[in-house]
Coordinates of C-alpha atoms in Angstrom, one line a residue:
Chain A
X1 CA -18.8 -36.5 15.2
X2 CA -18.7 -33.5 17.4
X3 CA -21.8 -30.9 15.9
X4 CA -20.2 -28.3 14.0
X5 CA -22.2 -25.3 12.3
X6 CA -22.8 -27.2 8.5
X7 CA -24.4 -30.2 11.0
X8 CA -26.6 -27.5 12.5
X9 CA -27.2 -25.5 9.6
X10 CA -28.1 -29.2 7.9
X11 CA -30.3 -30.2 10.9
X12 CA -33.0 -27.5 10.1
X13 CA -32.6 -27.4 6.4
X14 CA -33.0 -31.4 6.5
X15 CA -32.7 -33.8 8.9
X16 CA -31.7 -36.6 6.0
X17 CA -29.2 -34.2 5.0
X18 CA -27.6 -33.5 8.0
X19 CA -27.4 -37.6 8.9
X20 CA -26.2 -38.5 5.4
X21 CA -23.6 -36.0 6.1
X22 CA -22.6 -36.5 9.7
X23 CA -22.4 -40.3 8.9
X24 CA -19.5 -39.0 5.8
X25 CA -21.8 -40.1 3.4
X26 CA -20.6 -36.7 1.4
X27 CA -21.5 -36.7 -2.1
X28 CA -20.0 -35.3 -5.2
X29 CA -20.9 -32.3 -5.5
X30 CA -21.5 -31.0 -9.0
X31 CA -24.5 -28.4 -8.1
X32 CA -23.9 -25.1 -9.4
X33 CA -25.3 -23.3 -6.1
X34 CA -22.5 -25.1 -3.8
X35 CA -19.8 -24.2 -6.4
X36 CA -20.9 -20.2 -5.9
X37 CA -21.3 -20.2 -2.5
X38 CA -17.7 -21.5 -1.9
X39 CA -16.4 -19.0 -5.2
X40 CA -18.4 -16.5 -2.6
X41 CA -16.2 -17.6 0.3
X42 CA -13.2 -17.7 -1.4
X43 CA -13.3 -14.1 -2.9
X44 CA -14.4 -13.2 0.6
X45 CA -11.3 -14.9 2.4
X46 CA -8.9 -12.9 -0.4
X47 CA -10.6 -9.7 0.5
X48 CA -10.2 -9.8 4.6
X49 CA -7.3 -10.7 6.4
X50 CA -9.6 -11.4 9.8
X51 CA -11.6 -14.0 7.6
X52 CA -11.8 -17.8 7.6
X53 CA -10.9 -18.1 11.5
X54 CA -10.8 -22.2 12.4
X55 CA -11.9 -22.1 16.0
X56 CA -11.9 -25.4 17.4
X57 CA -14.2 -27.6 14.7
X58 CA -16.0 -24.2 13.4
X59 CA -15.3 -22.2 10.3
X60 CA -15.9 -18.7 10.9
X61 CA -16.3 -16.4 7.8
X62 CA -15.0 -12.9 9.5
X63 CA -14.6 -11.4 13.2
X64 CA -14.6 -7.8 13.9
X65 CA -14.9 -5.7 16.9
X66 CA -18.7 -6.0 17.5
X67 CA -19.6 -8.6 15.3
X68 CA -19.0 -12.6 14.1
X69 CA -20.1 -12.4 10.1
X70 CA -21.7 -15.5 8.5
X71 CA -21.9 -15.0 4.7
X72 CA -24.9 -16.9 2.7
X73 CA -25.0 -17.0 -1.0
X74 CA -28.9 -16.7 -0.4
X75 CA -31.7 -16.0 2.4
X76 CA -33.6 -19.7 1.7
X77 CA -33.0 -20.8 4.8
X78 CA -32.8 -18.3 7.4
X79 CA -33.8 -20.9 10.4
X80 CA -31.1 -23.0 9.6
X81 CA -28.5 -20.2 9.2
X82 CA -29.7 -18.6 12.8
X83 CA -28.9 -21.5 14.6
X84 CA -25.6 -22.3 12.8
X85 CA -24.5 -19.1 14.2
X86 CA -26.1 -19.2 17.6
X87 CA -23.6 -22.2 18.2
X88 CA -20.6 -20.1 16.7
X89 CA -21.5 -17.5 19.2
X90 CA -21.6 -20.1 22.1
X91 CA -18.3 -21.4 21.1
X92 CA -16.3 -18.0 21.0
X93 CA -18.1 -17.2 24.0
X94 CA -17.1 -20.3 26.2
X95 CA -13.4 -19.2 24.6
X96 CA -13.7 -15.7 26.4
X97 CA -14.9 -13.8 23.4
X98 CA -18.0 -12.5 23.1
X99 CA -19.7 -10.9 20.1
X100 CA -23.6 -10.6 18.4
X101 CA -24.5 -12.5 15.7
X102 CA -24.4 -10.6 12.1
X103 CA -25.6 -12.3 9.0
X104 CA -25.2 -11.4 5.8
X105 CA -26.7 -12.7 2.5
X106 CA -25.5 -12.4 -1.0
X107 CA -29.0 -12.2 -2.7
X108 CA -32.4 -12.0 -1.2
X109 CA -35.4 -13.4 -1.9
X110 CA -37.1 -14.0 0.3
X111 CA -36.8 -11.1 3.1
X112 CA -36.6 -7.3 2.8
X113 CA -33.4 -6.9 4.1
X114 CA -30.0 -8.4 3.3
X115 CA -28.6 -8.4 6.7
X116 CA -29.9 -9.9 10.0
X117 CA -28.6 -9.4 13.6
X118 CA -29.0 -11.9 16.6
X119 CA -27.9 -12.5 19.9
X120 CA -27.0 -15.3 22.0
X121 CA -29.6 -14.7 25.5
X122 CA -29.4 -17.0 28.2
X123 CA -32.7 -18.5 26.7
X124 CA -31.5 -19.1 23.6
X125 CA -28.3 -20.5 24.6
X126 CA -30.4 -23.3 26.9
X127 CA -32.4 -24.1 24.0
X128 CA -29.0 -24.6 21.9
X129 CA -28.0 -27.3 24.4
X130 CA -30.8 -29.0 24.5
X131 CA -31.1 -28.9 20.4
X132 CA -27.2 -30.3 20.5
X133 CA -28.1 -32.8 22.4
X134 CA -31.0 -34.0 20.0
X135 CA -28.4 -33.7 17.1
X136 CA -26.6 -35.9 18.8
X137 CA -29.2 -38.9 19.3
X138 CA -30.4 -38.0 15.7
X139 CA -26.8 -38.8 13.7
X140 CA -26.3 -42.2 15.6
X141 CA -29.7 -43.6 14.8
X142 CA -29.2 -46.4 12.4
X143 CA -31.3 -45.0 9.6
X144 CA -31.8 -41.3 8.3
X145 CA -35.2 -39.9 7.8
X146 CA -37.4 -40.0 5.3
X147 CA -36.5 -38.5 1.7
X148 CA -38.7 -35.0 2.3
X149 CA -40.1 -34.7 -1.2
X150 CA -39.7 -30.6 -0.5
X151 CA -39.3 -28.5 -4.2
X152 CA -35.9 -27.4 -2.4
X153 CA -34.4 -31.1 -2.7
X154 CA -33.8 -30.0 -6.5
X155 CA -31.3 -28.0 -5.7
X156 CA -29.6 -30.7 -3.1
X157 CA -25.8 -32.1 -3.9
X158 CA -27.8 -35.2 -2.6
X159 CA -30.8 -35.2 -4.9
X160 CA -29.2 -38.3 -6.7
X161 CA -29.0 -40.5 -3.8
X162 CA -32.2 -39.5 -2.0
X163 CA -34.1 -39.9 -5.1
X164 CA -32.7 -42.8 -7.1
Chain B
X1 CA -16.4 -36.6 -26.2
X2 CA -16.7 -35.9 -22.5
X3 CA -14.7 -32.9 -21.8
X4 CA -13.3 -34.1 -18.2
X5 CA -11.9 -37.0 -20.1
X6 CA -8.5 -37.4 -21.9
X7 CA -7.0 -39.6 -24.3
X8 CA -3.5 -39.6 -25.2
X9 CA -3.0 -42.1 -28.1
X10 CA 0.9 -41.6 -29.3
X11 CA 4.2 -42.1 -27.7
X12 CA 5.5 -39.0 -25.4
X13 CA 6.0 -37.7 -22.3
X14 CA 3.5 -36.5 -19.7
X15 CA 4.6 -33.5 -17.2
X16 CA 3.9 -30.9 -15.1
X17 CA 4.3 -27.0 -15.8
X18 CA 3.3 -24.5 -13.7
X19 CA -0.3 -25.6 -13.1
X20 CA -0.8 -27.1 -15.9
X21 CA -0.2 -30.4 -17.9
X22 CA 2.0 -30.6 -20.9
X23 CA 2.5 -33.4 -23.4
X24 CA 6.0 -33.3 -25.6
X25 CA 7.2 -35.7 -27.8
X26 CA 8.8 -35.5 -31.3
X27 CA 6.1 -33.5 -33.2
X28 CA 6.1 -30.8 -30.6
X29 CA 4.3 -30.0 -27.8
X30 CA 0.7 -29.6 -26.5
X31 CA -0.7 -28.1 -23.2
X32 CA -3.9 -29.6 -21.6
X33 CA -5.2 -27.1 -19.2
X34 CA -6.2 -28.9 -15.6
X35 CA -9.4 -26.9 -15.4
X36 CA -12.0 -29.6 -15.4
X37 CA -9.8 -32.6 -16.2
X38 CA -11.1 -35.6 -14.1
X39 CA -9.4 -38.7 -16.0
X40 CA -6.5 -39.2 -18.0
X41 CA -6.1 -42.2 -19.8
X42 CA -2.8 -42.9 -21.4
X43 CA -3.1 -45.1 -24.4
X44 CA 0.5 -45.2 -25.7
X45 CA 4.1 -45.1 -23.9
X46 CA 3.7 -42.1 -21.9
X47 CA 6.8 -41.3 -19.5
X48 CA 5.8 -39.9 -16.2
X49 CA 7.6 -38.7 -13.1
X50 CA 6.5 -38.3 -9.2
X51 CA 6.0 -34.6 -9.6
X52 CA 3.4 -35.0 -11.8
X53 CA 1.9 -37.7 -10.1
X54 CA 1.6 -35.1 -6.7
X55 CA 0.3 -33.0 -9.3
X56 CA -2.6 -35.1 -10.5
X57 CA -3.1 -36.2 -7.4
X58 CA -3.6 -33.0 -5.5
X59 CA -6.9 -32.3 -8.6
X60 CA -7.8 -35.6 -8.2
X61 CA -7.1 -36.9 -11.4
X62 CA -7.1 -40.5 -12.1
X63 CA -4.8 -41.8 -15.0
X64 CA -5.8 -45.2 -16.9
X65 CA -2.8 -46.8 -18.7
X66 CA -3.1 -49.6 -21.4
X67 CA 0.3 -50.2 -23.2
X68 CA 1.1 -50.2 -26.8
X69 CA -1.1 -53.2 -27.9
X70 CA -4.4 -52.0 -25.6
X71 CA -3.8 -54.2 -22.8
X72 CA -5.5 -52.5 -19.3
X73 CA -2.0 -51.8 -17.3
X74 CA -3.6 -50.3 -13.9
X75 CA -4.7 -47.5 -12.6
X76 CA -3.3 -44.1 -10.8
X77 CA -6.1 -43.6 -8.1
X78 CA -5.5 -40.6 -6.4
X79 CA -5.9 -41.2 -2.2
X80 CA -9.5 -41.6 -1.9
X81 CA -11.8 -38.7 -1.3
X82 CA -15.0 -40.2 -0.2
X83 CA -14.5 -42.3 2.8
X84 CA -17.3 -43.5 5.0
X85 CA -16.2 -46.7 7.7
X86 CA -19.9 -46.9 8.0
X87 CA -20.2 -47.8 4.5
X88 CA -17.3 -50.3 4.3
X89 CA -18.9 -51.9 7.5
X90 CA -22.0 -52.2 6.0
X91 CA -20.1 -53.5 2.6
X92 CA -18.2 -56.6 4.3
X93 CA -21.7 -57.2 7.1
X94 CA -23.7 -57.7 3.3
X95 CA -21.1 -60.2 1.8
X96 CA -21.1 -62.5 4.8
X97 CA -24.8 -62.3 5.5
X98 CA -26.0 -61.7 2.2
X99 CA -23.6 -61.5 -0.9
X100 CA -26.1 -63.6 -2.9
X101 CA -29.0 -60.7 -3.1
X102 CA -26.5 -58.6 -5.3
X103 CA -24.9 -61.2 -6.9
X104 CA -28.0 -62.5 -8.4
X105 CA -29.8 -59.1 -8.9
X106 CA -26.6 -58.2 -11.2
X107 CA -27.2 -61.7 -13.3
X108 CA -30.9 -60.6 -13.5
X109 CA -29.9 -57.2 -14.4
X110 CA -27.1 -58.7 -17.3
X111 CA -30.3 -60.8 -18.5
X112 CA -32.5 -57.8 -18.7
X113 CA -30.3 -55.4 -20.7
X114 CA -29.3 -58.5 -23.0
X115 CA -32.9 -59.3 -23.8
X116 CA -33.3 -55.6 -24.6
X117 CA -30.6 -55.4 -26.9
X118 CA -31.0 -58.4 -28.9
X119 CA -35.1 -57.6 -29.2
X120 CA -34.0 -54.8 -31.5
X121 CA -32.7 -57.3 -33.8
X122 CA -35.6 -59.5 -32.9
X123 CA -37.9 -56.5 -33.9
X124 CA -35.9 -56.5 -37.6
X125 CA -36.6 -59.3 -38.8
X126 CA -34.3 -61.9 -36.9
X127 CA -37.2 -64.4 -35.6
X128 CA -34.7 -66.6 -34.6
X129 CA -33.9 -64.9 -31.7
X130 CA -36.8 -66.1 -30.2
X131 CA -36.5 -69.2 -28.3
X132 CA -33.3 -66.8 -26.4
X133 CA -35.2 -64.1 -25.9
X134 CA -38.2 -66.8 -24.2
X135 CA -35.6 -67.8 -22.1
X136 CA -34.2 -64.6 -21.0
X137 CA -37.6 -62.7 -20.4
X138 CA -39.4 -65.7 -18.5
X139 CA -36.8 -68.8 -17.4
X140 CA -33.7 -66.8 -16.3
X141 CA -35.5 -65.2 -13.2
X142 CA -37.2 -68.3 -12.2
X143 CA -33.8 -70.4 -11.9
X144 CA -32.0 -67.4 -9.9
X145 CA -35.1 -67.3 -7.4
X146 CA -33.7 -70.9 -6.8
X147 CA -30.1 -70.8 -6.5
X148 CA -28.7 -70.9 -3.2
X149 CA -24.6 -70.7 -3.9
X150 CA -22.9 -68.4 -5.5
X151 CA -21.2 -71.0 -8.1
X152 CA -24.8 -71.8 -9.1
X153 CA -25.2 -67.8 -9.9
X154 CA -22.2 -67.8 -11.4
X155 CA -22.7 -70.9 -13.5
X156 CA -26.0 -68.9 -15.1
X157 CA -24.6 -65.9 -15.6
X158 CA -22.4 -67.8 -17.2
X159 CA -24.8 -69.5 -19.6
X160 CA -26.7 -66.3 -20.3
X161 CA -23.0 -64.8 -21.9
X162 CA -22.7 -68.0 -23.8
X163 CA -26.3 -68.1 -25.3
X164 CA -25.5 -64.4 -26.2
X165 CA -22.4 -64.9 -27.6
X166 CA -24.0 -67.7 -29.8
X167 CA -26.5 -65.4 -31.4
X168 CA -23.5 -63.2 -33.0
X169 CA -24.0 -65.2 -36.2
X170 CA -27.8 -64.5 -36.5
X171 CA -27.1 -60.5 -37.1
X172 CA -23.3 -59.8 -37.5
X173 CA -21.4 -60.0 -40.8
X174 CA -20.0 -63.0 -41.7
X175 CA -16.1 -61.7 -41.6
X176 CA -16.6 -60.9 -38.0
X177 CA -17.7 -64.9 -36.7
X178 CA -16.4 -66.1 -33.4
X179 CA -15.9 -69.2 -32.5
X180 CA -16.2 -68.5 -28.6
X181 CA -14.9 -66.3 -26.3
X182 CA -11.2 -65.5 -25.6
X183 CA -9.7 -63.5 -23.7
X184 CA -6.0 -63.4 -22.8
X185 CA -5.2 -62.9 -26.0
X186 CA -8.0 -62.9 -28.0
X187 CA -7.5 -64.5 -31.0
X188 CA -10.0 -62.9 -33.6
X189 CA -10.9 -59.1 -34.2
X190 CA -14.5 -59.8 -32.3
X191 CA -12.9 -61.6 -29.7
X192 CA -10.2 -58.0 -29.7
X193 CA -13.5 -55.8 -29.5
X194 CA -15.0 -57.0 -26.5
X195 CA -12.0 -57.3 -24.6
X196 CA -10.7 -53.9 -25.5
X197 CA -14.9 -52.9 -24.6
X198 CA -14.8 -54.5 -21.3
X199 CA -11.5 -52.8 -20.2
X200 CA -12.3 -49.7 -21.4
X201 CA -16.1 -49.8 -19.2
X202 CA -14.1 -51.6 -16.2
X203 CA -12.3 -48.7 -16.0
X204 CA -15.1 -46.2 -16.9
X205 CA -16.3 -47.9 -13.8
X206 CA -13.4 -47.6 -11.4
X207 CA -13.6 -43.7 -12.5
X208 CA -16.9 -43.5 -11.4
X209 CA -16.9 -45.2 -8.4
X210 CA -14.4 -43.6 -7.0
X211 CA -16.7 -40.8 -6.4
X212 CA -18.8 -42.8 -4.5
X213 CA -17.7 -44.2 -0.4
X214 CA -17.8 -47.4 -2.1
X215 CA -14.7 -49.9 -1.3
X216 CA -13.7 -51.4 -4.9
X217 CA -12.5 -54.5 -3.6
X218 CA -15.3 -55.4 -1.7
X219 CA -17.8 -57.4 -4.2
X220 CA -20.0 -59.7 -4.9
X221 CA -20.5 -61.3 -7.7
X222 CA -16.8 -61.8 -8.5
X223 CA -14.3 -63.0 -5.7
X224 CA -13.6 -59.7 -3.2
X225 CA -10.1 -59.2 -4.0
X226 CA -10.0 -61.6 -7.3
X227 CA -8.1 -58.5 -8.4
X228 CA -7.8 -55.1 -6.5
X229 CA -11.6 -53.8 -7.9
X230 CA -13.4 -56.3 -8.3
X231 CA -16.4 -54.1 -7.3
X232 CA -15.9 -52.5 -10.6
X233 CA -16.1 -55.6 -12.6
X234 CA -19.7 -56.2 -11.1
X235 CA -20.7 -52.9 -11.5
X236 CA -19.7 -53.6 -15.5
X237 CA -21.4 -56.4 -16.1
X238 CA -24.8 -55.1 -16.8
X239 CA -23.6 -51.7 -18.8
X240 CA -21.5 -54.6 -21.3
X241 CA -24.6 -54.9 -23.2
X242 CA -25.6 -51.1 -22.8
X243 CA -22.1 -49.7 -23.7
X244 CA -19.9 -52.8 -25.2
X245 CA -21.4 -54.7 -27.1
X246 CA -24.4 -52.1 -28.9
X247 CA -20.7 -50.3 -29.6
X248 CA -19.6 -53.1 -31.2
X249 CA -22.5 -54.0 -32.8
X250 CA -22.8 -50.9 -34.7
X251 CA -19.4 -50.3 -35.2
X252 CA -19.2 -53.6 -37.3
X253 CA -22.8 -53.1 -39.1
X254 CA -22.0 -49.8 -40.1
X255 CA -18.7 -51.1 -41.3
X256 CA -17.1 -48.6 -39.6
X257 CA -14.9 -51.1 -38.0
X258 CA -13.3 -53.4 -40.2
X259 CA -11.3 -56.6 -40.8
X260 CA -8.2 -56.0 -42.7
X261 CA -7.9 -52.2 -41.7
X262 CA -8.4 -52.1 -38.1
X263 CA -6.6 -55.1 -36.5
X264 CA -3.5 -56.4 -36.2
X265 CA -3.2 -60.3 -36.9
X266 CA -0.6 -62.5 -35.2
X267 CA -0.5 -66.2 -35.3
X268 CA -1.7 -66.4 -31.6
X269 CA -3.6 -63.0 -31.2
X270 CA -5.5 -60.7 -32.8
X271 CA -5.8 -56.8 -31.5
X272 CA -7.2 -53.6 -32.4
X273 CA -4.6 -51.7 -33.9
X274 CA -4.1 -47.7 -33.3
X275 CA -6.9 -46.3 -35.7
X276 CA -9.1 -49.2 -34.5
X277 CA -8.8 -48.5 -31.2
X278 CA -9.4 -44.6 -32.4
X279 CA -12.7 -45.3 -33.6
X280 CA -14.0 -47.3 -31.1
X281 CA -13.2 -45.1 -28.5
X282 CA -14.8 -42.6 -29.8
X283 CA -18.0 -43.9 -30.7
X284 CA -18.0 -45.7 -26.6
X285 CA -17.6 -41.9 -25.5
X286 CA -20.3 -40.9 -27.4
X287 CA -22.5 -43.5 -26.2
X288 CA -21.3 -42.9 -22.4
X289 CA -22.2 -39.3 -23.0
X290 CA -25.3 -39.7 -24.5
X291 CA -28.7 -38.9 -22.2
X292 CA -31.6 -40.6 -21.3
X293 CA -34.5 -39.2 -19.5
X294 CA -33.9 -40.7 -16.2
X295 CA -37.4 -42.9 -14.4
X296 CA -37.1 -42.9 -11.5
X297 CA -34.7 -38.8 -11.5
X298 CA -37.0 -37.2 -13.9
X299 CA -33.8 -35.4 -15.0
X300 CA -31.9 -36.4 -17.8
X301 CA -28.6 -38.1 -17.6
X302 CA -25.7 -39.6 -19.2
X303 CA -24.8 -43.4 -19.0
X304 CA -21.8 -42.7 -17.4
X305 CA -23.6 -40.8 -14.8
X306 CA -25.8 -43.7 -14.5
X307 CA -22.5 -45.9 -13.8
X308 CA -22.2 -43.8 -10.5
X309 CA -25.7 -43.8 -9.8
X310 CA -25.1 -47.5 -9.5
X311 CA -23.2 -46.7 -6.9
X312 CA -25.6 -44.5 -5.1
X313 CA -28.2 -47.7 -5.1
X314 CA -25.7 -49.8 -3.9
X315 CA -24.9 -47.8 -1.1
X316 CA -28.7 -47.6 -0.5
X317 CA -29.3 -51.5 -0.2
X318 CA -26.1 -51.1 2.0
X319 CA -26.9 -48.3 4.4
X320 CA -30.7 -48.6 4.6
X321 CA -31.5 -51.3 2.8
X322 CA -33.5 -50.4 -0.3
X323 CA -33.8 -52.9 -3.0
X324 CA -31.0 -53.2 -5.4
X325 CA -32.0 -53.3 -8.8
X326 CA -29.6 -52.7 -11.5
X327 CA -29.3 -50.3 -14.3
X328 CA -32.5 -51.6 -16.8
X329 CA -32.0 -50.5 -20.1
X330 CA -35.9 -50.9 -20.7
X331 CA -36.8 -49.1 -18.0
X332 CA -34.3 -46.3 -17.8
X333 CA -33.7 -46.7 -14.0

């Protein structure tokens, strides 16, 4: 399974997550949180025509002239959320199109501000391939991590099967 | 009644409109908004056509159809949404090296929840249970650890259903005796009870499984492919005494279920008739939807949800090979 930004986004948040996931082991999902964050897409896709760009086995939220947009529901995870669009960035740019990173969260709770910028430096980008390449060993290992235990598994779509 | 389940119980037709259902027959008609509808089950003649099928299909509805006397007819399954080949690998490797760990974990499991129901009855006043429930707590286990072929399992599974089945006398009004099990047709209202029961959980099952990567005709206990989910018959067998048969059980001690008003008597057969089927339904709904206080989750959930959760263990053993134990009744895992 080529990496794609929710593998990424996954790999920081939780490595069992992202395994469970990149092995199509998807589960139902009946958690509240992932039905508002797609309701949050959805509106967003309604609102502006440049939004929900498919570029090659990436969704992108919203391109403009400066920026690539990634919209969270909430800051929780704002390692995780870097990184997913530090590969976006590295994708459009090996297309010819080159833009900073612009993030923007719904609510905040855990940072002062609601938006965060980033670029892609040469630096970064080398530590991307190297972290692609770890992804990559990681999701073809036989067996997936260890269940994490974390107070943020409770608000998991795979809370059932990690802790049953 | 779980509102993502439907029942239609008279004759009529079944269509789309706009983005909605609609059910018409004689007496009118009636809309059933799609918002939230997961299964449909169609208990009557219902006439449908492709459109609506596309229909349910695109929201993933499943449809359950039993005809006019309550026999199971089959099942609309929508084209599957959880795939994983990694899981129906892992599925068909566990059969060929290993089918008997899950086969005889289910019997242990059916032995288990039987014990547990029939020690309620133990616990009023029915000593007589007691050489069974010997058996069941301390035999059963040690004559599975020493099977080594599936007939064997199957032979003592099929012993503990028989030594249940002849406790029904012990506790159960006198009007509702059985001489033994029957199935196709049964031939006396309890022997119309369980099968109604077991076809209404088999496909309670199939409903909940299909939200799992699970491939229903892959099993072990029963035959793969002894009919098209047989996955979903072993995944029954140990809710029958959680969901089936404590339904029935109460249904007949309460009276609420009776003789000479709820079943329809032929000279070969014997079935629920309409307003039987009614009440049972709804009282196996409400014992589906009913909570427990989950072990092993520390959350709360329904049985039905515990009927996918099955599922979820399953795929465990599968995948990276955790135990498989079975729903426990005792235990609430």
């Amino acid at each position: 399974m080529k990496i794609n930004g929710t593998l990424i986004n996954y790999y920081f948040h939780c490595k069992r997550q992202c395994w469970l996931c990149a092995n199509r082991l998807n589960m139902e999902d009946e958690s509240e949180e992932v039905r508002i964050g797609r309701v949050i897409h959805e509106n967003m896709a309604m609102d502006n025509e440049n939004s929900e760009l498919n570029v090659e086995n990436i969704k992108i939220d919203k391109i403009t002239k400066e920026y690539l947009v990634e919209v969270k529901k909430s800051d929780a995870d704002v390692q995780a959320v870097k990184w997913q669009v530090l590969l976006y960035l590295k994708i459009l740019k090996e297309k010819g199109v080159e833009r900073k990173g612009k993030i923007e969260f719904v609510e905040k709770n855990k940072q002062n501000s609601k938006t965060i910028y980033l670029e892609l430096t040469q630096e970064l980008e080398k530590e991307l391939e190297l972290l692609m390449e770890e992804i990559e060993d990681y999701i073809h290992k036989k067996n997936p991590s260890e269940v994490l235990n974390d107070k943020k598994c409770n608000k998991c779509s795979y809370y059932s099967y990690c802790y049953i | 009644m779980s509102s993502s389940t439907r029942y239609i119980t008279s004759m009529g037709e079944l269509s789309r409109k706009d983005n909605s259902l609609i059910f018409r027959n004689d007496k009118g008609h009636k809309y059933i908004p799609i918002e939230g509808v997961k299964v449909i089950y169609c208990l009557n003649e219902v006439s449908i056509n492709s459109k609506l099928l596309d229909f349910l299909a695109r929201n993933k509805i499943i449809v359950h159809f039993f005809n006019y006397y309550g026999y199971y007819s089959g099942t609309f399954y929508p084209k599957e949404a959880y795939i994983s080949g990694k899981v129906t690998i892992a599925q068909v490797k566990k059969f060929e090296e290993n089918r008997l760990e899950i086969a005889k974990a289910i019997v242990k499991g059916i032995g288990i929840n039987i014990y547990e129901v029939l020690y309620h009855y133990y616990k009023h006043g029915y000593k007589e249970l007691k050489p069974l429930l010997n058996w069941l707590n301390k035999e059963t286990g040690i004559i599975l650890n020493k099977l080594d072929n599936i007939k064997q399992v199957l032979y003592l599974e099929g012993s503990i259903w028989k030594r249940f089945y002849e406790t029904f006398p012990i506790y159960l009004p006198e009007d509702f005796m059985f001489n033994k099990r029957v199935k196709r047709p049964p031939d006396n209202p309890m022997n119309a009870l369980i099968s109604f029961g077991n076809s209404m959980l088999y496909t309670k099952v199939i409903s909940q499984l299909y939200k799992t990567h699970l491939n229903q005709g892959i099993s072990y206990l029963h035959e793969p492919f002894e009919s098209r989910f047989s996955l979903s018959l072993d995944i029954s067998e140990v809710f029958k005494p959680v969901i089936v048969y404590k339904t029935i059980f109460e249904l007949v001690n309460n009276k609420k279920i009776q003789v000479n008003k709820h079943f329809e008597k032929q000279l070969n057969y014997c079935l629920l008739n309409e307003n039987g089927r009614k009440i049972f339904i709804e009282n196996f709904e409400k014992r589906l939807e009913s909570s427990f206080e989950h072990s092993k989750l520390k959350r709360k959930v329904t049985y039905n949800t515990a009927i996918k959760l099955e599922g979820y263990k399953l795929i465990k053993n599968l995948v990276e090979g955790e135990k498989f134990i079975p729903f426990n009744l005792k235990e609430k895992i």
